[in-house]
mmCIF file of C-alpha atoms in Angstrom:
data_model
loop_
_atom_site.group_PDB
_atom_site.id
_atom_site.type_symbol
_atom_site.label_atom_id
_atom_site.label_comp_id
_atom_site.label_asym_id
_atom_site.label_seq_id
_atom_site.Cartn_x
_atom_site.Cartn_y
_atom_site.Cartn_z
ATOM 1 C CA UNK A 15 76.067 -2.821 130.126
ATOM 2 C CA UNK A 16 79.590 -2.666 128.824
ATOM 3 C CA UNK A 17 78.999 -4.539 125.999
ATOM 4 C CA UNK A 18 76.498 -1.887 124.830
ATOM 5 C CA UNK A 19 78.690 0.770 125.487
ATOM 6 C CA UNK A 20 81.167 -0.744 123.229
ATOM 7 C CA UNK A 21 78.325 -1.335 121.043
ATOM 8 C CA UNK A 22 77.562 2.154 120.433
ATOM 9 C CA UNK A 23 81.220 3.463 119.915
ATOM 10 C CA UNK A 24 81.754 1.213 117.514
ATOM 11 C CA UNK A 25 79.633 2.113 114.759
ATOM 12 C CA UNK A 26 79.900 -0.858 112.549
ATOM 13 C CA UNK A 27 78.757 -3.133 115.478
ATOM 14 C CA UNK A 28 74.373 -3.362 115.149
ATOM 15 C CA UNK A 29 72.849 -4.335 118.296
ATOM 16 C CA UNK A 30 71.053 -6.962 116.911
ATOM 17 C CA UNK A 31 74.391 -8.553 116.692
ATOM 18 C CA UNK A 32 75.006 -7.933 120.651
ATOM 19 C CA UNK A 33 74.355 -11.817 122.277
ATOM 20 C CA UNK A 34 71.111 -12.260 124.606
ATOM 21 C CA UNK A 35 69.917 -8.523 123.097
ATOM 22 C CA UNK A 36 66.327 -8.678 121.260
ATOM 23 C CA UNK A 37 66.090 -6.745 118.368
ATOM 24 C CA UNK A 38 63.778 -4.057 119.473
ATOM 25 C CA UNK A 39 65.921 -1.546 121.480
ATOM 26 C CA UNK A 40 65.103 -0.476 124.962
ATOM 27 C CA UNK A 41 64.944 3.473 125.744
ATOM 28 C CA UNK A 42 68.245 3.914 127.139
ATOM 29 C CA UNK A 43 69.657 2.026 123.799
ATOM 30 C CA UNK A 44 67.717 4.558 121.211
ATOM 31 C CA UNK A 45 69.376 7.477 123.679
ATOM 32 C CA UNK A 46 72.690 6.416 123.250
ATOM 33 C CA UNK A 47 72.418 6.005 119.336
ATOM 34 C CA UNK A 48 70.773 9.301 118.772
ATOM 35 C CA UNK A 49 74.294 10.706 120.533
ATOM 36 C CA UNK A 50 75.797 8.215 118.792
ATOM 37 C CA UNK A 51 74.601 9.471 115.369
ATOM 38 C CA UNK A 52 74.769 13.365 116.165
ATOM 39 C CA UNK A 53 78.399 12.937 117.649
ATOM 40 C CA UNK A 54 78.989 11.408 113.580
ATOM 41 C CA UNK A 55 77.227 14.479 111.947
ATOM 42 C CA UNK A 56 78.507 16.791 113.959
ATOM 43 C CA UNK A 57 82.186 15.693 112.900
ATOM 44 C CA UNK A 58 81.198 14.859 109.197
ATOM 45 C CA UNK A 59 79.593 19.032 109.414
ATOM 46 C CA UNK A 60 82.865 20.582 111.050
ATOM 47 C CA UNK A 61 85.388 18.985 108.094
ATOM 48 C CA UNK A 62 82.631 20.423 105.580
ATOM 49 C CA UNK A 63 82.771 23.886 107.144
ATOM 50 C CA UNK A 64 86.466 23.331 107.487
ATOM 51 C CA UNK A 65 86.480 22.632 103.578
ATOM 52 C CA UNK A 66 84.009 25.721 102.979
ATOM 53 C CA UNK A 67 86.769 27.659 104.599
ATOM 54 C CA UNK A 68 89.568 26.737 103.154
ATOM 55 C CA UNK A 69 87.941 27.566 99.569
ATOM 56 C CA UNK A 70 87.002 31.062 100.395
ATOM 57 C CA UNK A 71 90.288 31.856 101.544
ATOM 58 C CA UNK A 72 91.670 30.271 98.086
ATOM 59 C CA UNK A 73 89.951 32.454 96.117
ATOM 60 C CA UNK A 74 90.110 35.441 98.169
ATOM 61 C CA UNK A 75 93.648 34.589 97.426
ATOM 62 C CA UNK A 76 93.394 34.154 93.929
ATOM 63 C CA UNK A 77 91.340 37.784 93.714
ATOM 64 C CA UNK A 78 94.066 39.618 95.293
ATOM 65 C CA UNK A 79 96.312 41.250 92.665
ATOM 66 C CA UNK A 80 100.150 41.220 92.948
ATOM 67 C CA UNK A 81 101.640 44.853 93.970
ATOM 68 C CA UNK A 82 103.241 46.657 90.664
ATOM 69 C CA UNK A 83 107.264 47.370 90.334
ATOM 70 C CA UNK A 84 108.320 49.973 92.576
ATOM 71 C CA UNK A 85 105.062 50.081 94.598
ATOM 72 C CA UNK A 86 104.511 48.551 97.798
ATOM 73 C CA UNK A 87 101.286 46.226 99.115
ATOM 74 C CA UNK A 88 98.279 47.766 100.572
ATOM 75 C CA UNK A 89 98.481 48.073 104.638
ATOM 76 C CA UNK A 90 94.454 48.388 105.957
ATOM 77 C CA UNK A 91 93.607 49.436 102.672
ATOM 78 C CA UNK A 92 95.667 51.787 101.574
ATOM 79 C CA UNK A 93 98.915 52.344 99.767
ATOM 80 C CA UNK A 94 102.584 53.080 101.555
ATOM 81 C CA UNK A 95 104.440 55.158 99.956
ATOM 82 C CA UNK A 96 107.617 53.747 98.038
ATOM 83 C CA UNK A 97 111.058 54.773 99.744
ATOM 84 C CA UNK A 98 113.843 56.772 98.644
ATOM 85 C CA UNK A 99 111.847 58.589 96.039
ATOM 86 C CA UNK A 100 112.070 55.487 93.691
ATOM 87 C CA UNK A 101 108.251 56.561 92.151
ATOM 88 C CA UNK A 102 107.500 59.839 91.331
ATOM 89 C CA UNK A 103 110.678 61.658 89.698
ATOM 90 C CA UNK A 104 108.150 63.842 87.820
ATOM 91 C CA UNK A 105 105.797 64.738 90.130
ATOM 92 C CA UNK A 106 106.933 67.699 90.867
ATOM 93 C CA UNK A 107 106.807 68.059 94.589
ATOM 94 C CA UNK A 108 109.673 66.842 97.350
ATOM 95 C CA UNK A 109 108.559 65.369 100.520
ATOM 96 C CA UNK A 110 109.653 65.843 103.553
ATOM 97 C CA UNK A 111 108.906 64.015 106.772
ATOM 98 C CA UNK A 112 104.711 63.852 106.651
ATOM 99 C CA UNK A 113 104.104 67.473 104.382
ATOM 100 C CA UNK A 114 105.194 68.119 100.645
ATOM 101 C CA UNK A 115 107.278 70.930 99.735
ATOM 102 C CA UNK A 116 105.717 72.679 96.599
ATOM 103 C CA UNK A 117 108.318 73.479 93.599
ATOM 104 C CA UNK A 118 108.845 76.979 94.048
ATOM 105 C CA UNK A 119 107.325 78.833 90.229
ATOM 106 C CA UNK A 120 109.901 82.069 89.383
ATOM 107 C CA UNK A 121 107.787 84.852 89.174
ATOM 108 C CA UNK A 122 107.971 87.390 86.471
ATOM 109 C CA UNK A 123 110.022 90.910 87.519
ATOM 110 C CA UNK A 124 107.402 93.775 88.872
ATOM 111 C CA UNK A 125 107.269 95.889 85.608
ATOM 112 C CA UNK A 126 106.677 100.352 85.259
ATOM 113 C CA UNK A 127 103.393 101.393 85.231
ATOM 114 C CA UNK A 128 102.400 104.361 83.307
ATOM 115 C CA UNK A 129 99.370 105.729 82.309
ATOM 116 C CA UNK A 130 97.229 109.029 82.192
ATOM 117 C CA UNK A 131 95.715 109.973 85.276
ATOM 118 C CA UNK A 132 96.057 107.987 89.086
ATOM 119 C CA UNK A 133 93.549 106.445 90.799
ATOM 120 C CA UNK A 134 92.379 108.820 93.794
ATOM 121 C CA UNK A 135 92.704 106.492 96.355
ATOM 122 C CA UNK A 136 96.224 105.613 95.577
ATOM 123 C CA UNK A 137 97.025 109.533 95.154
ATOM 124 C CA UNK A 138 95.496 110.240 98.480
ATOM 125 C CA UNK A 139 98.048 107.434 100.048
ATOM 126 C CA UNK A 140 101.019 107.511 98.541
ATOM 127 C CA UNK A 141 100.729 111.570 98.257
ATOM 128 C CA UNK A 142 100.452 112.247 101.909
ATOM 129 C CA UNK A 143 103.315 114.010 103.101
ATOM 130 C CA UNK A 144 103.884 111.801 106.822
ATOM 131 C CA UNK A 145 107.231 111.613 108.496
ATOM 132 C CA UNK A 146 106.638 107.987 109.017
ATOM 133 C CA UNK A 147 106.035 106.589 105.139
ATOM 134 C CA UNK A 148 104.737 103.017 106.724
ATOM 135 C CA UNK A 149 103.047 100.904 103.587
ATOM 136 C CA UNK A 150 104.038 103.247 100.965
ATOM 137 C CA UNK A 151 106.695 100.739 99.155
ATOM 138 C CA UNK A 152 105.667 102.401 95.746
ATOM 139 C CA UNK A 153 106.920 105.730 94.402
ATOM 140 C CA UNK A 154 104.674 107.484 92.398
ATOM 141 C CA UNK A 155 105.934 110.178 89.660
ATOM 142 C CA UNK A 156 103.667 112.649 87.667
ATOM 143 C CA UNK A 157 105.759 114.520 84.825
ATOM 144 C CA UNK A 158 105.246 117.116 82.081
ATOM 145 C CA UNK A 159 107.667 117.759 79.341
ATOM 146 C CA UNK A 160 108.154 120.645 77.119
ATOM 147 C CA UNK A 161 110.101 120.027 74.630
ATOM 148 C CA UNK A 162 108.803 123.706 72.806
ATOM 149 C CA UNK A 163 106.137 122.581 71.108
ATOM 150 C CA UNK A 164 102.509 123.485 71.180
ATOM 151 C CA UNK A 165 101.690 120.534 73.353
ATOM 152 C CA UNK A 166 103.065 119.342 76.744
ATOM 153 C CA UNK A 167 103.767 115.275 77.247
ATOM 154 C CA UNK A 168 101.818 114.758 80.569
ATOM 155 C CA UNK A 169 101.672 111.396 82.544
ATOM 156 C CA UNK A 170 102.406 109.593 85.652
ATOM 157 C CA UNK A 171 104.931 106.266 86.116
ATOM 158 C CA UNK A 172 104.644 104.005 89.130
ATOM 159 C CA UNK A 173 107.174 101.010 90.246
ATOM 160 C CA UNK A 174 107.428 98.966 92.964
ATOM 161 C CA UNK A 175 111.258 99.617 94.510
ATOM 162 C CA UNK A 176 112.525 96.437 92.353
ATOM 163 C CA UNK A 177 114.226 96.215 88.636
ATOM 164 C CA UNK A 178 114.208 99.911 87.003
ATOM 165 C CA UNK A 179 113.321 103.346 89.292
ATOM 166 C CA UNK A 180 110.178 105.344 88.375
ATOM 167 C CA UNK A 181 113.234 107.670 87.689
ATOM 168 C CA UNK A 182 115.388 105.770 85.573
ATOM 169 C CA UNK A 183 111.758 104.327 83.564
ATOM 170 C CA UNK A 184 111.750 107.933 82.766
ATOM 171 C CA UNK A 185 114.504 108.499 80.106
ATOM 172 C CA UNK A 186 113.841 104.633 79.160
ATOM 173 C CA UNK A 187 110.181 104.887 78.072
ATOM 174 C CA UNK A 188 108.847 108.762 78.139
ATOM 175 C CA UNK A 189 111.927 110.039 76.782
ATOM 176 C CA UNK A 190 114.454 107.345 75.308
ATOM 177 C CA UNK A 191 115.814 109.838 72.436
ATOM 178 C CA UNK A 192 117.484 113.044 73.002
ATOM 179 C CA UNK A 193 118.109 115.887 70.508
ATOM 180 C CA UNK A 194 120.833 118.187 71.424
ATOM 181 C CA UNK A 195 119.684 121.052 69.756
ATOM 182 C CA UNK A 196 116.281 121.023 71.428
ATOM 183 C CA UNK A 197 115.304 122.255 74.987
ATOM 184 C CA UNK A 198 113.613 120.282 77.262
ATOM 185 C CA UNK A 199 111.707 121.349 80.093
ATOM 186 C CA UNK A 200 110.816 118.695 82.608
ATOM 187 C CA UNK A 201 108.774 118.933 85.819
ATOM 188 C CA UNK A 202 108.270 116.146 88.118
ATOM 189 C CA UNK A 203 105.722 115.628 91.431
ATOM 190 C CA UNK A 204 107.186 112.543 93.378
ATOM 191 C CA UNK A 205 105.782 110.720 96.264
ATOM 192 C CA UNK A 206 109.523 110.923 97.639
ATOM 193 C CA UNK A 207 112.813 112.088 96.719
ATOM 194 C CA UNK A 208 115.186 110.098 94.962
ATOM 195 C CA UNK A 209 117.018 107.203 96.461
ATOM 196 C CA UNK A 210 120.898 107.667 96.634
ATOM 197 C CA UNK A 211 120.842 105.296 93.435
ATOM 198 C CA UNK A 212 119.001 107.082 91.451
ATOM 199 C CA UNK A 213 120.201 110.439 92.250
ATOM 200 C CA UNK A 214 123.774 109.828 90.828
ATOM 201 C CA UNK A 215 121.983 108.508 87.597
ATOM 202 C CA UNK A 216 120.287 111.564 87.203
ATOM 203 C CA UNK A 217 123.398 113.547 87.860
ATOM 204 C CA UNK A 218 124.766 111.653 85.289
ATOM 205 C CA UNK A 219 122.151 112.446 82.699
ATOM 206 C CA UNK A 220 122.054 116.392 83.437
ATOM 207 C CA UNK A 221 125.857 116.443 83.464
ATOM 208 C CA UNK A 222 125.589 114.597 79.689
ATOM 209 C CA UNK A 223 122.209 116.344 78.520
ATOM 210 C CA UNK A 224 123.122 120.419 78.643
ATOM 211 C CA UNK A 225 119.591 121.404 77.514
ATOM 212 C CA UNK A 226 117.781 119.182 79.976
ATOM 213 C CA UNK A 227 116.232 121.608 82.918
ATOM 214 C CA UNK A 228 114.758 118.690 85.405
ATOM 215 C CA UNK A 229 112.802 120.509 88.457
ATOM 216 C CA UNK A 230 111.630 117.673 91.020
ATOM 217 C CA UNK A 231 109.277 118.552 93.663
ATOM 218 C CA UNK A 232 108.630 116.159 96.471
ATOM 219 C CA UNK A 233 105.854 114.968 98.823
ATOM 220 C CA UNK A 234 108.447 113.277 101.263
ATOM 221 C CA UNK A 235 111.965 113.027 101.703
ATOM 222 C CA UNK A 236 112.951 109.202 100.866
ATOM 223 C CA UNK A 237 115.454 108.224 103.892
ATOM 224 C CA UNK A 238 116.789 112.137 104.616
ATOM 225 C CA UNK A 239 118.572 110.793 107.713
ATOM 226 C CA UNK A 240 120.906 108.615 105.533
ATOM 227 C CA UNK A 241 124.624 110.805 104.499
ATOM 228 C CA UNK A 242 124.272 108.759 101.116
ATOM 229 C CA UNK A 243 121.219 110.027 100.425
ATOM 230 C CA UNK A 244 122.142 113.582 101.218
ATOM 231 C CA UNK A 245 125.137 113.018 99.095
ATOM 232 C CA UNK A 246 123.079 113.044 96.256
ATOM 233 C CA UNK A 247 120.723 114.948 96.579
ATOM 234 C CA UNK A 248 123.406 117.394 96.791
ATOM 235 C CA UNK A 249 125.434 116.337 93.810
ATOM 236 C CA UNK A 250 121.964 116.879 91.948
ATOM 237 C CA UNK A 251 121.565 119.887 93.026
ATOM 238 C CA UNK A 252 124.769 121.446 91.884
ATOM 239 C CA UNK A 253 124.190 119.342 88.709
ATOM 240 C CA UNK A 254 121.356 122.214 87.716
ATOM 241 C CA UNK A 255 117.861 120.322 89.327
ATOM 242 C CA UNK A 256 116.084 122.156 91.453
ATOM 243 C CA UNK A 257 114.718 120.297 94.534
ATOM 244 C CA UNK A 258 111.583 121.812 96.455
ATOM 245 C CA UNK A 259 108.788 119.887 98.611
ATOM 246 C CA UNK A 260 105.412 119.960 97.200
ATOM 247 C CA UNK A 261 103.492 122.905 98.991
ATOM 248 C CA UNK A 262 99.644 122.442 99.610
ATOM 249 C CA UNK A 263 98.885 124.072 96.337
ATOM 250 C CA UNK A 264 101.108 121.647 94.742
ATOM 251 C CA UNK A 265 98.750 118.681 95.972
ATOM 252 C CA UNK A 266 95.836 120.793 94.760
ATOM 253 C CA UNK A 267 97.515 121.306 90.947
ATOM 254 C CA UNK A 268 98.148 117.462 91.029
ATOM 255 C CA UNK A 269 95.284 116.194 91.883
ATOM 256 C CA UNK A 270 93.427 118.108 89.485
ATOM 257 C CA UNK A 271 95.888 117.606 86.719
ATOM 258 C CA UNK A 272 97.381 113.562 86.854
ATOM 259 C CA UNK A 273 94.315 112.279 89.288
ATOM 260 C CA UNK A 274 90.885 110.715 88.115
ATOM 261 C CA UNK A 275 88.893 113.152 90.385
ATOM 262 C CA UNK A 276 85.420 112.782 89.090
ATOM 263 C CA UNK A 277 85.847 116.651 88.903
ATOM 264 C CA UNK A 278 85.715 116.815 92.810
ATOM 265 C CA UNK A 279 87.890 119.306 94.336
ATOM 266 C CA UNK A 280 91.256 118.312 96.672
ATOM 267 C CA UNK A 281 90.613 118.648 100.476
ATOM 268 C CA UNK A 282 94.047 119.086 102.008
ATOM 269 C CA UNK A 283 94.665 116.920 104.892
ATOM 270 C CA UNK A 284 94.997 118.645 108.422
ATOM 271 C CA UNK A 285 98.629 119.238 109.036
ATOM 272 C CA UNK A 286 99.708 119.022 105.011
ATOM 273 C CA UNK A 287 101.271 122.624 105.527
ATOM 274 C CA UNK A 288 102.741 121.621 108.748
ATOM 275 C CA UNK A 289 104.544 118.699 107.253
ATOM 276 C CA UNK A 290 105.373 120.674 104.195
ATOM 277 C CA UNK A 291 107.499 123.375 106.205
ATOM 278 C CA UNK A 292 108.748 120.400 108.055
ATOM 279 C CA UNK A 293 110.270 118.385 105.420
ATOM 280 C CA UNK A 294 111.460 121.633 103.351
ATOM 281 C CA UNK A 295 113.149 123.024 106.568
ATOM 282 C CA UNK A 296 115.074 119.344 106.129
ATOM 283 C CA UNK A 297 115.858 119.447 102.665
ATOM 284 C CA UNK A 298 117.677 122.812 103.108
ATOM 285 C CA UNK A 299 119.627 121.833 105.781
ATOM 286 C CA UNK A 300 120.712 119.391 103.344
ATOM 287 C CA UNK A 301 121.239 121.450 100.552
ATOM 288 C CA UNK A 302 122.998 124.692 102.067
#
């Protein structure tokens, strides 16, 4: 029995060749070579696979391309980021820990508006003569100008409180030139009163101009509280403007003359006369 056992691990041994064996096998000697035989297959199949493996893995190699300068290998698929803002210089954005920071754009300068007639919604708003002005960051300015002619320059200017007043825009772009020997008559209707600012420029310009009469009447009072801003509107006053708050007949007169009212009559809002006497009983307390 040992002798077939070493038989059948030795494969180059036949057992034909074993002494006192027949050569026609018994049971148990077929049973050992067909383990024999698959143990040998099963090893010769393994390196194969092995082999199979290790070719695949060569040309998965050989498939993968090399990362480019300045960028860094894939991780799961996808692309880190290269450090220290190596890539990138013209991008256009900055990062900062896991957001980007837009570059900021300059925007242009809020510019005057001027046109014919005001749109009635925006009359309606800005108009309203409230205490408490809470939204209404505009100021709105309807003028007419006679300069003693036949015809009457009529319009309306509107800024936003940044660059050039609706005040200053005035003698910029409705009347830039000035003759000395002609008279000019101007009437404004204002949201609000001149800011301290613009005040003392238009002190300036009636102290300069001698045939300039400016009247300015207003639908607020523009920070009354503040002793700058009564300041000038005193120093305007003694300059020759005359300063009034716009009465209720006022709003009607402006609506139908500077407002795109579909030819619908004004409805004055419930305590416009209230606030009227209000702010007038403030503006002469400033003036007196």
């Amino acid at each position: 029995m040992l002798l077939l056992h070493y038989a059948l691990h030795n494969n180059n041994t036949n057992l034909s060749d074993i002494p006192g064996r027949s050569v026609r096998p018994t049971f148990d000697e077929m049973l050992f070579s067909k383990m024999a035989d698959r143990k040998s297959s099963s090893g010769v199949g393994s390196r194969q696979t092995v082999k199979r493996k290790e070719r695949a893995e060569n040309e998965a190699k050989k498939e993968e391309k090399p990362p480019k300068e300045g960028e860094k290998p894939e991780v799961n698929g996808k692309k880190e980021a290269v450090e220290n803002g190596e890539a990138g210089a013209g991008a256009g954005v900055e990062k900062e820990g896991n957001g980007e920071k837009p570059e900021l754009m300059e925007l242009p300068p809020f510019e005057i508006i001027t046109g014919d007639r005001i749109d009635p919604f925006f009359y309606k708003f800005q108009f309203k003569n409230v205490e408490y002005s809470s939204g209404r960051n505009k100021t709105f300015l309807c003028y007419l100008v006679d300069q003693g002619s036949d015809s009457l320059l009529r319009g309306y200017l509107e800024d936003e409180h940044a660059g050039a007043h609706a005040e200053d825009a005035f003698f910029q772009q409705v009347l830039p030139n000035y003759d000395p020997a002609c008279k000019y008559t101007i009437t404004w209707y204002m949201s609000s009163s001149p800011c301290a600012a613009c005040a003392a420029k238009l002190t300036e310009i009636l102290k300069a101009r001698k045939s300039v009469r400016l009247s300015i009447f207003s639908a607020r009072l523009f920070d009354w509280e503040e002793p700058e801003i009564q300041a000038g509107l005193k120093a305007l006053a003694a300059a020759g403007c005359k300063l009034r708050m716009m009465k209720p007949l006022d709003f009607t007169y402006t609506w139908d003359t500077f407002v795109e009212n579909d030819e619908q009559t004004f409805t004055p809002w419930e305590d416009c006369q209230e606030n009227y006497e209000y702010y007038q009983d403030k503006l002469a307390d400033i003036l007196q």
